[in-house]
Each structure stands twice: as C-alpha cells, then as structure tokens.
CSV table of C-alpha atoms in Angstrom, one decimal:
chain,number,residue,atom,x,y,z
A,8,MET,CA,-57.5,3.6,15.6
A,9,ALA,CA,-59.5,3.8,12.2
A,10,ARG,CA,-59.0,1.6,9.8
A,11,GLU,CA,-58.6,2.7,6.0
A,12,PRO,CA,-61.7,1.9,4.1
A,13,GLY,CA,-60.7,-1.0,1.7
A,14,ILE,CA,-58.8,-3.1,3.9
A,15,SER,CA,-61.2,-5.9,4.5
A,16,SER,CA,-62.0,-6.3,0.5
A,17,LEU,CA,-58.5,-6.5,-0.3
A,18,LYS,CA,-58.2,-9.4,2.4
A,19,GLN,CA,-60.7,-10.9,0.5
A,20,VAL,CA,-59.2,-10.6,-2.9
A,21,GLY,CA,-55.4,-11.4,-1.6
A,22,SER,CA,-56.4,-14.0,0.1
A,23,ALA,CA,-57.9,-15.5,-2.8
A,24,ALA,CA,-55.3,-14.6,-5.1
A,25,LEU,CA,-52.4,-15.9,-2.8
A,26,ASP,CA,-53.8,-19.2,-1.4
A,27,LEU,CA,-51.7,-22.2,-2.9
A,28,ARG,CA,-53.8,-24.5,-3.6
A,29,ASN,CA,-53.0,-28.2,-2.0
A,30,HIS,CA,-54.5,-30.8,-4.5
A,31,ARG,CA,-54.5,-34.1,-2.7
A,32,ASP,CA,-55.1,-35.8,-6.5
A,33,ALA,CA,-51.7,-37.4,-7.9
A,34,GLY,CA,-50.6,-35.9,-11.1
A,35,MET,CA,-52.8,-32.6,-10.9
A,36,ILE,CA,-50.9,-29.5,-12.1
A,37,GLU,CA,-51.7,-26.4,-10.4
A,38,VAL,CA,-53.0,-23.3,-12.4
A,39,ARG,CA,-52.1,-19.8,-11.3
A,40,ASP,CA,-53.1,-16.6,-12.0
A,41,PHE,CA,-49.8,-14.3,-11.8
A,42,GLU,CA,-51.4,-11.7,-13.0
A,43,ALA,CA,-54.2,-11.6,-9.9
A,44,GLU,CA,-51.3,-12.3,-7.8
A,45,LEU,CA,-49.1,-9.3,-9.3
A,46,GLU,CA,-51.8,-7.2,-8.4
A,47,VAL,CA,-52.5,-8.0,-5.2
A,48,ALA,CA,-48.7,-7.9,-4.3
A,49,GLY,CA,-49.1,-4.4,-6.0
A,50,GLN,CA,-51.7,-3.4,-3.3
A,51,ILE,CA,-50.1,-4.8,-0.5
A,52,MET,CA,-47.2,-2.7,-1.4
A,53,ALA,CA,-49.2,0.7,-1.6
A,54,THR,CA,-50.3,-0.1,1.8
A,55,LYS,CA,-47.4,-1.6,4.1
A,56,VAL,CA,-46.4,1.8,5.4
A,57,ARG,CA,-48.1,4.9,7.3
A,58,THR,CA,-46.5,7.7,8.2
A,59,GLN,CA,-47.1,9.6,11.9
A,60,ALA,CA,-48.0,13.1,10.2
A,61,PRO,CA,-49.0,13.9,6.2
A,62,GLY,CA,-46.6,15.5,4.5
A,63,PHE,CA,-43.6,14.6,6.8
A,64,GLY,CA,-40.8,11.4,6.4
A,65,ALA,CA,-40.7,9.2,9.3
A,66,LYS,CA,-37.7,6.9,10.4
A,67,LEU,CA,-37.3,3.7,11.9
A,68,GLY,CA,-34.3,4.4,13.7
A,69,ASN,CA,-31.6,5.8,11.1
A,70,GLN,CA,-33.4,4.6,7.9
A,71,PRO,CA,-36.0,6.3,5.7
A,72,VAL,CA,-39.2,5.5,5.5
A,73,ASP,CA,-41.3,5.3,2.7
A,74,ILE,CA,-44.6,7.9,3.0
A,75,ARG,CA,-46.0,7.0,-0.2
A,76,GLN,CA,-49.5,6.9,1.5
A,77,PRO,CA,-49.7,9.7,4.2
A,78,ASP,CA,-51.8,8.7,7.1
A,79,THR,CA,-52.4,9.5,11.0
A,80,GLY,CA,-50.5,6.8,12.3
A,81,LEU,CA,-47.7,4.3,12.0
A,82,GLU,CA,-49.3,1.0,11.5
A,83,ILE,CA,-49.0,-2.4,9.5
A,84,ALA,CA,-52.3,-3.4,7.7
A,85,ALA,CA,-53.4,-6.1,10.2
A,86,ASP,CA,-56.2,-7.9,7.4
A,87,ILE,CA,-53.1,-8.5,5.2
A,88,PRO,CA,-51.8,-12.4,5.8
A,89,LEU,CA,-48.7,-12.3,7.8
A,90,ASP,CA,-47.1,-15.0,5.7
A,91,ALA,CA,-48.2,-13.1,2.2
A,92,TRP,CA,-44.0,-12.3,1.5
A,93,VAL,CA,-43.5,-16.0,0.3
A,94,ARG,CA,-45.8,-18.7,-1.5
A,95,ARG,CA,-44.7,-22.4,-1.6
A,96,PHE,CA,-42.6,-23.2,-4.9
A,97,VAL,CA,-43.6,-25.3,-7.2
A,98,LEU,CA,-41.0,-26.9,-9.7
A,99,ARG,CA,-42.6,-26.0,-12.9
A,100,ASP,CA,-41.7,-26.8,-16.3
A,101,PRO,CA,-39.1,-24.7,-17.5
A,102,SER,CA,-40.8,-24.1,-21.2
A,103,THR,CA,-43.7,-22.5,-19.0
A,104,LEU,CA,-42.0,-20.1,-17.6
A,105,PRO,CA,-42.7,-16.2,-19.3
A,106,PRO,CA,-39.2,-15.2,-21.1
A,107,ARG,CA,-37.2,-12.3,-19.5
A,108,GLY,CA,-38.3,-9.0,-21.2
A,109,TRP,CA,-35.4,-7.9,-23.2
A,110,LEU,CA,-35.9,-4.9,-25.3
A,111,TYR,CA,-32.8,-4.0,-26.8
A,112,GLY,CA,-29.3,-5.5,-26.9
A,113,SER,CA,-28.2,-6.7,-23.3
A,114,HIS,CA,-28.9,-3.6,-21.4
A,115,TYR,CA,-32.8,-2.8,-21.7
A,116,ILE,CA,-35.1,-4.9,-20.0
A,117,ARG,CA,-38.5,-4.6,-19.0
A,118,LYS,CA,-39.2,-4.6,-15.1
A,119,PHE,CA,-35.4,-3.3,-14.3
A,120,VAL,CA,-33.4,-0.5,-13.9
A,121,SER,CA,-30.4,-0.3,-16.0
A,122,ALA,CA,-27.2,2.5,-15.7
A,123,THR,CA,-25.5,4.4,-17.8
A,124,PHE,CA,-22.1,5.9,-16.1
A,125,ALA,CA,-19.8,8.3,-17.9
A,126,PRO,CA,-17.4,11.4,-17.4
A,127,GLY,CA,-19.2,14.8,-18.7
A,128,GLY,CA,-18.6,15.5,-22.7
A,129,VAL,CA,-18.4,11.9,-23.8
A,130,GLY,CA,-21.4,11.1,-25.7
A,131,LYS,CA,-23.9,9.4,-22.8
A,132,SER,CA,-26.7,11.7,-23.9
A,133,SER,CA,-26.3,11.3,-27.6
A,134,LEU,CA,-25.9,7.6,-26.6
A,135,VAL,CA,-29.1,7.2,-25.2
A,136,ILE,CA,-30.8,9.6,-28.0
A,137,ALA,CA,-29.7,7.2,-30.7
A,138,GLU,CA,-31.0,4.3,-29.3
A,139,ALA,CA,-34.1,5.8,-28.2
A,140,LEU,CA,-34.9,7.0,-32.1
A,141,ALA,CA,-33.7,2.8,-33.0
A,142,MET,CA,-36.4,1.5,-30.6
A,143,ALA,CA,-39.3,3.8,-31.4
A,144,SER,CA,-38.1,3.7,-35.2
A,145,ASN,CA,-37.4,-0.3,-35.2
A,146,GLN,CA,-34.4,0.2,-36.8
A,147,PRO,CA,-30.9,-1.2,-35.8
A,148,LEU,CA,-29.3,2.7,-36.2
A,149,LEU,CA,-26.3,1.4,-33.8
A,150,GLY,CA,-26.0,-1.9,-35.1
A,151,THR,CA,-28.3,-3.2,-32.6
A,152,SER,CA,-32.2,-4.4,-33.5
A,153,PRO,CA,-34.6,-3.8,-31.0
A,154,THR,CA,-37.1,-6.4,-30.2
A,155,ASN,CA,-39.7,-4.9,-31.5
A,156,ARG,CA,-41.2,-1.3,-32.2
A,157,LEU,CA,-41.4,0.1,-28.6
A,158,LYS,CA,-42.7,3.8,-27.3
A,159,VAL,CA,-40.0,5.4,-25.6
A,160,ALA,CA,-39.9,8.8,-23.3
A,161,TYR,CA,-37.0,10.3,-22.9
A,162,TRP,CA,-36.5,13.0,-20.3
A,163,ASN,CA,-33.2,15.6,-19.7
A,164,GLY,CA,-33.2,17.0,-16.7
A,165,GLU,CA,-30.7,19.8,-17.4
A,166,ASP,CA,-31.2,21.2,-20.9
A,167,PRO,CA,-34.3,23.1,-22.1
A,168,ILE,CA,-36.7,21.1,-24.5
A,169,GLU,CA,-35.3,23.2,-27.5
A,170,GLU,CA,-31.6,21.7,-27.2
A,171,VAL,CA,-33.3,18.1,-27.0
A,172,GLU,CA,-34.8,19.1,-30.1
A,173,ARG,CA,-31.9,20.0,-31.7
A,174,ARG,CA,-29.9,16.6,-30.4
A,175,THR,CA,-32.7,14.3,-31.2
A,176,VAL,CA,-33.5,16.1,-35.1
A,177,ALA,CA,-29.8,16.1,-35.9
A,178,ALA,CA,-29.6,12.3,-34.9
A,179,ALA,CA,-32.9,11.6,-36.9
A,180,LEU,CA,-31.4,13.5,-40.2
A,181,HIS,CA,-28.0,11.3,-40.1
A,182,PHE,CA,-30.0,7.9,-39.7
A,183,SER,CA,-32.4,9.5,-42.6
A,184,LEU,CA,-35.6,9.2,-40.6
A,185,ARG,CA,-38.7,10.1,-41.6
A,186,PRO,CA,-41.7,11.4,-39.4
A,187,ASP,CA,-43.8,8.7,-39.4
A,188,ASP,CA,-40.9,6.4,-38.6
A,189,VAL,CA,-40.8,8.0,-35.0
A,190,GLU,CA,-44.3,10.4,-34.3
A,191,GLY,CA,-46.4,8.5,-31.7
A,192,TRP,CA,-43.3,6.5,-30.6
A,193,LEU,CA,-40.7,8.8,-29.0
A,194,PHE,CA,-41.5,11.3,-26.5
A,195,LEU,CA,-39.6,13.9,-25.1
A,196,GLY,CA,-39.1,16.0,-21.8
A,197,SER,CA,-37.3,18.7,-20.1
A,198,GLY,CA,-36.6,19.5,-16.4
A,199,ARG,CA,-36.7,23.2,-17.0
A,200,ASP,CA,-40.0,22.9,-18.0
A,201,GLN,CA,-41.7,20.0,-16.2
A,202,PRO,CA,-39.1,18.9,-13.0
A,203,LEU,CA,-39.7,15.2,-12.1
A,204,ILE,CA,-38.2,14.9,-8.0
A,205,LEU,CA,-39.1,11.4,-6.8
A,206,ALA,CA,-37.6,12.1,-3.3
A,207,GLU,CA,-36.3,14.8,-1.1
A,208,GLN,CA,-34.7,15.1,2.2
A,209,GLN,CA,-36.6,16.6,4.8
A,210,PRO,CA,-35.6,17.1,8.7
A,211,SER,CA,-37.7,14.4,9.6
A,212,GLY,CA,-35.9,11.6,6.8
A,213,THR,CA,-36.4,10.9,2.9
A,214,ILE,CA,-39.2,10.6,1.4
A,215,ILE,CA,-40.9,9.7,-1.8
A,216,ARG,CA,-43.3,12.3,-3.7
A,217,ALA,CA,-46.0,10.3,-4.5
A,218,PRO,CA,-47.8,13.1,-7.0
A,219,ASP,CA,-44.1,12.7,-9.0
A,220,VAL,CA,-44.6,8.8,-8.8
A,221,GLU,CA,-48.1,8.8,-9.8
A,222,ARG,CA,-47.2,11.6,-12.9
A,223,VAL,CA,-44.4,8.7,-14.2
A,224,LEU,CA,-47.0,5.9,-14.2
A,225,ASP,CA,-49.9,7.9,-15.7
A,226,ALA,CA,-47.7,9.0,-18.6
A,227,VAL,CA,-46.8,5.2,-19.0
A,228,ARG,CA,-50.8,4.2,-19.0
A,229,LYS,CA,-51.7,7.2,-21.2
A,230,MET,CA,-48.4,6.9,-23.9
A,231,GLY,CA,-48.5,3.0,-23.4
A,232,LEU,CA,-44.7,3.4,-22.8
A,233,ASP,CA,-42.2,0.9,-22.8
A,234,VAL,CA,-39.0,2.4,-21.9
A,235,ILE,CA,-38.3,5.2,-19.9
A,236,ILE,CA,-34.7,7.1,-20.2
A,237,ILE,CA,-33.7,9.5,-17.3
A,238,ASP,CA,-30.7,12.0,-18.1
A,239,PRO,CA,-29.3,12.3,-15.5
A,240,PHE,CA,-30.5,10.0,-12.3
A,241,VAL,CA,-29.1,13.0,-10.0
A,242,SER,CA,-32.1,15.4,-11.5
A,243,THR,CA,-34.9,13.6,-10.3
A,244,HIS,CA,-34.1,13.8,-6.4
A,245,ARG,CA,-33.2,16.2,-3.7
A,246,VAL,CA,-31.2,13.8,-1.5
A,247,ASN,CA,-27.6,13.7,-0.4
A,248,GLU,CA,-25.8,12.0,-3.1
A,249,ASN,CA,-23.4,10.3,-1.3
A,250,ASP,CA,-26.2,9.1,1.4
A,251,ASN,CA,-26.3,5.6,0.2
A,252,ASN,CA,-29.9,4.9,1.9
A,253,ALA,CA,-31.1,7.9,0.6
A,254,ILE,CA,-29.8,7.0,-2.7
A,255,ASN,CA,-30.9,3.5,-2.3
A,256,LEU,CA,-34.8,4.6,-1.4
A,257,VAL,CA,-34.9,6.3,-4.9
A,258,VAL,CA,-33.3,3.7,-7.2
A,259,LYS,CA,-35.9,1.1,-5.5
A,260,GLU,CA,-38.5,3.8,-6.2
A,261,TRP,CA,-37.4,3.8,-10.3
A,262,ALA,CA,-37.3,-0.2,-9.9
A,263,ARG,CA,-41.1,-0.2,-8.5
A,264,ILE,CA,-42.2,1.9,-11.5
A,265,ALA,CA,-40.3,-0.5,-13.8
A,266,ASP,CA,-42.0,-3.7,-12.2
A,267,LEU,CA,-45.7,-2.1,-12.1
A,268,ALA,CA,-45.6,-0.3,-15.2
A,269,ASN,CA,-43.8,-3.6,-17.2
A,270,VAL,CA,-41.5,-0.8,-18.7
A,271,SER,CA,-37.6,-0.9,-18.7
A,272,VAL,CA,-35.8,2.3,-16.9
A,273,GLU,CA,-33.0,3.8,-17.9
A,274,LEU,CA,-31.1,5.9,-15.8
A,275,VAL,CA,-28.0,8.3,-17.1
A,276,HIS,CA,-25.5,9.3,-14.3
A,277,HIS,CA,-22.1,11.2,-13.6
A,278,THR,CA,-18.9,9.7,-12.9
A,279,ARG,CA,-16.5,11.1,-10.8
A,280,LYS,CA,-13.7,13.4,-12.1
A,281,SER,CA,-11.0,10.4,-13.2
A,282,ASN,CA,-8.3,12.9,-14.1
A,283,GLY,CA,-7.7,11.1,-17.4
A,284,ASN,CA,-7.7,7.3,-16.2
A,285,VAL,CA,-10.1,4.9,-17.3
A,286,THR,CA,-13.8,4.5,-15.5
A,287,GLY,CA,-16.0,2.3,-14.8
A,288,VAL,CA,-19.0,1.3,-13.5
A,289,GLU,CA,-18.0,1.6,-9.7
A,290,ASP,CA,-17.0,4.9,-10.6
A,291,GLY,CA,-20.3,6.7,-10.1
A,292,ARG,CA,-20.6,9.8,-8.5
A,293,GLY,CA,-21.8,9.9,-5.1
A,294,ALA,CA,-23.4,6.5,-3.5
A,295,SER,CA,-22.7,2.9,-4.9
A,296,ALA,CA,-26.9,2.2,-4.2
A,297,LEU,CA,-27.2,3.0,-7.8
A,298,LEU,CA,-24.7,0.2,-9.4
A,299,TYR,CA,-26.1,-2.3,-6.6
A,300,ALA,CA,-29.8,-1.9,-7.5
A,301,ALA,CA,-29.0,-1.9,-11.5
A,302,ARG,CA,-29.6,-5.0,-13.4
A,303,SER,CA,-27.3,-3.6,-16.1
A,304,ALA,CA,-24.6,-1.2,-15.8
A,305,ARG,CA,-22.0,0.2,-18.7
A,306,ALA,CA,-19.4,2.8,-18.6
A,307,LEU,CA,-18.2,5.1,-21.4
A,308,ASN,CA,-14.8,6.0,-21.7
A,309,VAL,CA,-13.3,8.4,-24.6
A,310,MET,CA,-10.7,6.5,-26.6
A,311,SER,CA,-7.0,7.6,-25.5
A,312,LYS,CA,-4.2,8.6,-27.7
A,313,GLU,CA,-2.6,5.0,-27.8
A,314,GLU,CA,-5.8,3.5,-28.8
A,315,ALA,CA,-6.1,6.1,-31.8
A,316,ASP,CA,-2.6,5.7,-32.6
A,317,ARG,CA,-3.0,1.7,-32.9
A,318,ALA,CA,-6.4,2.0,-35.2
A,319,GLY,CA,-4.6,5.1,-37.3
A,320,VAL,CA,-7.8,7.8,-36.2
A,321,GLU,CA,-7.2,11.5,-36.2
A,322,ARG,CA,-9.1,13.4,-33.3
A,323,HIS,CA,-8.8,10.5,-30.8
A,324,ARG,CA,-11.4,12.4,-28.3
A,325,SER,CA,-14.4,11.6,-31.3
A,326,TYR,CA,-14.0,8.1,-30.5
A,327,PHE,CA,-15.3,6.2,-27.3
A,328,ARG,CA,-16.1,2.6,-26.4
A,329,VAL,CA,-18.6,1.1,-24.4
A,330,ASP,CA,-18.0,-1.6,-21.6
A,331,ASN,CA,-20.4,-3.4,-19.8
A,332,GLY,CA,-19.5,-3.6,-16.2
A,333,LYS,CA,-22.3,-5.6,-14.6
A,334,SER,CA,-24.9,-7.7,-16.2
A,335,ASN,CA,-26.9,-10.2,-13.6
A,336,LEU,CA,-29.4,-11.3,-15.9
A,337,ALA,CA,-27.0,-12.5,-18.9
A,338,LEU,CA,-23.1,-13.0,-19.8
A,339,PRO,CA,-21.3,-9.5,-20.2
A,340,PRO,CA,-20.5,-8.9,-24.1
A,341,GLU,CA,-17.2,-9.7,-25.1
A,342,GLY,CA,-14.8,-6.7,-26.2
A,343,SER,CA,-16.1,-3.3,-26.3
A,344,ASP,CA,-18.7,-1.4,-28.6
A,345,TRP,CA,-16.9,1.3,-30.4
A,346,PHE,CA,-18.6,4.8,-31.5
A,347,GLN,CA,-17.9,7.9,-33.1
A,348,MET,CA,-19.5,11.2,-32.4
A,349,VAL,CA,-20.1,13.1,-36.2
A,350,ASN,CA,-21.4,16.7,-36.4
A,351,VAL,CA,-24.7,17.3,-38.2
A,352,ASN,CA,-25.4,20.8,-39.6
A,353,LEU,CA,-29.3,21.3,-38.8
A,354,ASP,CA,-29.1,24.6,-41.4
A,355,ASN,CA,-31.1,26.8,-39.0
A,356,GLY,CA,-28.9,29.7,-39.7
A,357,ASP,CA,-29.5,32.5,-41.4
A,358,ALA,CA,-28.0,35.8,-42.9
A,359,PHE,CA,-25.8,36.6,-39.5
A,360,ASN,CA,-25.5,33.3,-37.8
A,361,GLU,CA,-24.7,29.8,-39.2
A,362,GLY,CA,-26.7,26.8,-38.7
A,363,ASP,CA,-26.0,24.8,-35.3
A,364,GLN,CA,-23.5,21.8,-35.6
A,365,VAL,CA,-24.8,19.1,-33.6
A,366,GLY,CA,-23.2,16.0,-32.3
A,367,VAL,CA,-24.4,12.9,-33.2
A,368,VAL,CA,-23.1,9.1,-32.0
A,369,THR,CA,-22.7,6.3,-34.8
A,370,ARG,CA,-21.7,3.0,-34.4
A,371,TRP,CA,-17.9,2.5,-35.0
A,372,THR,CA,-15.7,-0.9,-35.8
A,373,ARG,CA,-12.0,-0.9,-35.3
A,374,PRO,CA,-10.2,-1.4,-38.7
A,375,ASP,CA,-8.7,-4.7,-38.8
A,376,PRO,CA,-5.7,-4.4,-41.0
A,377,VAL,CA,-5.5,-8.4,-41.7
A,378,VAL,CA,-9.2,-8.5,-43.3
A,379,GLU,CA,-8.3,-5.9,-45.6
A,380,VAL,CA,-5.2,-7.9,-46.7
A,381,THR,CA,-5.5,-11.1,-49.3
A,382,ALA,CA,-3.5,-14.6,-49.5
A,383,ALA,CA,-2.3,-13.2,-52.9
A,384,ASP,CA,-0.8,-9.8,-51.0
A,385,LEU,CA,0.9,-12.0,-48.0
A,386,TYR,CA,2.6,-14.2,-51.0
A,387,ALA,CA,4.1,-11.3,-52.8
A,388,VAL,CA,5.5,-9.8,-49.5
A,389,GLN,CA,6.9,-13.4,-48.5
A,390,LYS,CA,8.6,-13.5,-52.0
A,391,HIS,CA,9.9,-9.7,-51.3
A,392,ILE,CA,11.7,-10.7,-47.8
A,393,ALA,CA,12.8,-14.0,-49.1
A,394,GLY,CA,15.1,-12.1,-51.7
A,395,GLY,CA,16.7,-10.0,-49.1
A,396,HIS,CA,18.1,-9.3,-45.3
A,397,TRP,CA,15.6,-7.9,-43.3
A,398,ARG,CA,15.8,-7.1,-39.4
A,399,GLU,CA,13.3,-7.4,-36.9
A,400,SER,CA,13.7,-4.1,-35.2
A,401,ASN,CA,11.9,-0.7,-36.6
A,402,GLN,CA,14.8,1.1,-36.1
A,403,ALA,CA,17.2,-0.6,-39.0
A,404,THR,CA,17.7,0.6,-42.1
A,405,GLU,CA,17.0,-3.0,-43.3
A,406,TRP,CA,13.5,-3.1,-41.2
A,407,VAL,CA,11.2,-5.7,-42.3
A,408,GLY,CA,8.3,-3.4,-42.3
A,409,ARG,CA,9.8,-1.6,-44.8
A,410,ALA,CA,9.4,-4.9,-47.0
A,411,VAL,CA,5.9,-4.7,-46.4
A,412,ALA,CA,5.2,-1.2,-47.0
A,413,GLU,CA,6.7,-1.4,-50.8
A,414,VAL,CA,4.6,-4.5,-51.5
A,415,LEU,CA,1.6,-3.1,-50.0
A,416,GLY,CA,2.1,0.4,-51.0
A,417,LEU,CA,2.0,2.0,-47.7
A,418,ASP,CA,3.6,5.2,-46.3
A,419,LEU,CA,5.2,4.7,-43.6
A,420,GLU,CA,5.4,8.5,-42.9
A,421,ASN,CA,1.4,7.8,-42.2
A,422,ARG,CA,0.7,7.0,-38.7
A,423,GLY,CA,-2.2,4.8,-39.6
A,424,ASP,CA,0.0,2.8,-42.4
A,425,MET,CA,2.9,2.7,-40.0
A,426,GLN,CA,0.3,0.9,-37.4
A,427,LYS,CA,-0.8,-1.3,-39.9
A,428,VAL,CA,2.2,-2.7,-41.0
A,429,LYS,CA,2.8,-3.3,-37.6
A,430,TRP,CA,-0.1,-4.9,-36.7
A,431,LEU,CA,0.4,-7.2,-40.0
A,432,LEU,CA,3.6,-8.3,-39.1
A,433,ALA,CA,2.7,-9.4,-35.5
A,434,THR,CA,-0.3,-11.3,-37.1
A,435,TRP,CA,1.9,-12.9,-39.8
A,436,ILE,CA,4.6,-14.1,-37.2
A,437,LYS,CA,2.3,-15.4,-34.8
A,438,THR,CA,0.3,-17.4,-37.5
A,439,GLY,CA,3.8,-19.0,-39.1
A,440,ALA,CA,3.9,-16.7,-42.3
A,441,LEU,CA,7.1,-15.2,-40.7
A,442,VAL,CA,9.4,-16.1,-38.3
A,443,ARG,CA,12.2,-15.0,-36.0
A,444,THR,CA,15.4,-16.1,-36.2
A,445,MET,CA,19.0,-14.7,-35.9
A,446,ALA,CA,21.7,-14.0,-38.5
A,447,LYS,CA,25.3,-12.4,-38.8
A,448,ASP,CA,25.2,-8.8,-39.7
A,449,GLN,CA,28.2,-7.3,-42.1
A,450,GLY,CA,30.2,-7.0,-39.1
A,451,ARG,CA,29.3,-10.5,-38.2
A,452,LYS,CA,27.4,-9.6,-35.3
A,453,GLU,CA,24.4,-11.8,-34.6
A,454,ARG,CA,20.8,-10.3,-35.1
A,455,PRO,CA,17.1,-10.8,-34.9
A,456,VAL,CA,15.9,-11.2,-38.4
A,457,ILE,CA,12.5,-12.0,-40.1
A,458,GLU,CA,12.4,-14.7,-42.7
A,459,VAL,CA,9.7,-16.6,-44.7
A,460,GLY,CA,8.0,-19.5,-42.7
A,461,ARG,CA,4.9,-21.1,-44.0
A,462,TRP,CA,4.3,-20.0,-47.8
A,463,ALA,CA,0.8,-18.6,-48.4
A,464,GLU,CA,-1.0,-20.2,-51.7
A,465,ALA,CA,-0.1,-17.6,-54.7
A,466,ALA,CA,-3.3,-17.0,-56.1
C-alpha cells in the first residue's frame, strides 16, 4: 500500500520531540520543549486514521470514525512510535507548571469546551452576547472582570445577522460602549449566511466535515481569536441529537479545535421542556455527551413567583439566575448569580413604526433588607416592642410586624415591604435581638409572643 508522503519526516520529527532522555548525571534537570511536543502530537492526531473511500464515513464495529483526512485505505501510520501515546512522568517543581488559562470568571478557559444550558426565552443568547462585549472591551459589564482584553467570535446559527447586530448594539448602548471599545475585538456571524456544520451522519456512519473545521481554525489564525461562542450547539451538526456516540464525536471535535487553537469554546444548548420546573445541566436536550465533555457547565432558570415575592419584585420573568452545575477544574461558586433583562430602544423607527425594543442582560443583586437597616433602626424597633404586647402570628391584630413597619415607615400592603418585614424579623430572632416567648392573652390563653432580647446600641 502506498505510503502518504511526509510520514518518514514525521517519524524523524516525532522521535526527536518525544525522546525523553534518561540523564545519568545525578541532579541534572531535564528541559522539555513542550511546544515541539504539542506540535508533533497534533501531527500524529491528524494522521492516525484513514478511511476506506473519500467522502464516505467508516465504522469500526458500531462506532463512528473520524474521516478528517480521507485516503484510499484504513491504516495506522506505521512510522509513528507505538508508545507515543504516553510519556515518562517527571515530578516537576509545581512553580514551573503553566497556570490554567482562565479568561472570564470560572467558566471560559483556554483549550476547553464550556456549555450553557437553558430553556427558550430565558436569556441565554443575551447573556453570552453581554459576556462577549465584556471580554472584547475588557470591562466588567456584568460584574466579572476578564483576565485581559480578548478577541471574541460570536456565531448564531438561528438568527439573521441583522438580528444578531440588533442585540449586540442594544447591549453596547446600555453599557455606554464606544466603537473603539469593540472594533477589531468582537466578530459576529450568522448561520443564515454562513452555515457551520462540523459533522453529519451518512449511511455509512458519522463523519467530521474537514472543510468547516478548517474554516474555524483559519478564522482563529487570521483574527487572533481567544474565545469562540457557538449559539446554539445543535446548529453545528447534522447528527441524531439523541445519539451519544455521534454527539460525543461533535463535542470532541470542538474540544480538539479549542486545544489546537488555544481558545475557549462556549457551546449554548437548549434544555428539554421543563413544564415550569427548575432545570439543571443534566436536562440538556438529547444526548448527555455534551455535558460530559464540557469542563464547565451552567444552567439558567427564570425567577419563580415565590422568589419574586421574597425579593419584592414585579414581573418575575424579567429575572433569571445562573447556577454552575459542573466545574471539573475549580470548585463551583457559592450561590447563584442573578441577572435582569431590561429593554433598550434602538431609536431606529420612522414616522410609521416605533423603534425596536431589544432585551439586554444586566447584573442584578437580590435586595438584602438587613443591609439597609441600621443599629439605630433596630434600637427604635426594640423600644416600640418593649412598650406593648406583640404576637408572633401575622394573622393577629397585634402582629409584631406592624410595630416594625410603623417604626421603619413601611407599607404592609406592599408585597416588597411585607417581605422585608418578614426577613427582618427572622434575622433579628436568629441573632437574639428579638426572642420568642409565651404569654397569656386577654382570655388568659397562652400565645407565642415576641419580646426584646439583646438590646442594640443606641446611636
């Protein structure tokens, strides 16, 4: 069988780069050329598999086969050392190890795939667009600072480029960005204009479409990209979404691109219909291979009515939270990050049509009622409670919450104020500023009441 030109030279380069020398002199420190090793590893990967016929997939058993470089026969390159897949471990000084390439928070990282899962209409596209602007402008638009200014490509496989621009311009307007904050650093694409299909299923199996892979790598080289955001992931393949083997092949190809190009790849994915229930990263639509291959995965959920009541906000669907459900490279952050969708008018209307209203993601902090109340406020509440007989039950006429509202000027008919009073009472009882006890009412029946515990210091 004819051998592919260049295999012999590859053997020479591979042998030189992968030769782990055994130093006989005690105390000698081995110096390794990691760039050369990675380059050879990439060449080895590119020549590992050949397929039986150009343009057709092949299978080994029932497994899909990578046909990145079609040839006339299925063979393993014989000139590559058989032990090249591992190398001798040398216990190194940890200070000489390169740090992980975190780019934005604990989600975007060089050489790895991350994933975002959410139902439709929550705000996942608006979120990643705002994050792209933050990274391109090197500004903490959503409260997170990028490690440095980054070149970002955002590709939307569903919307026309004009809609992608509307969302991006609206976010830039809201955050008061100038043209020079993003020009040359942010790149947009649409699947309507330029489809990007990395894999497809054919009668003989699942194949990787090498030309589209090369288009991605070529864009990275020409634009100097640091981050690639794909929205949604399903638009980059034509395989059965429920086929774990096929989806695994597609995700691993994105991971290979991330590794070879030294970029962070973010894949946005839909979740199954939740029927109003909370969704997690495990609820991604179709095969679970995407979740397993991602090194960081997060889920978006719209604020529930109960959460809105506790926070005292209207229009609960304008708020959503982000939970990191998987983080293989770092501990997941404590709690949830909250965001709010706000409308931005593009002022692009005319005499007959109003301008477009576009939703933009902004960071939102849940109100902390205790932070807004001073020690002097607590002391005033305690003085008022000490002079009366206040019940614990909010159904009672003498409910202690009425004393709190009276002193702080709150309206118990307002849902937000009512929740604030309840939060304050719970906090003060927990800290001992107020205490529960039993006392007899006018009918000489014992009832739970609230009294002053540890007095606050008067201002």
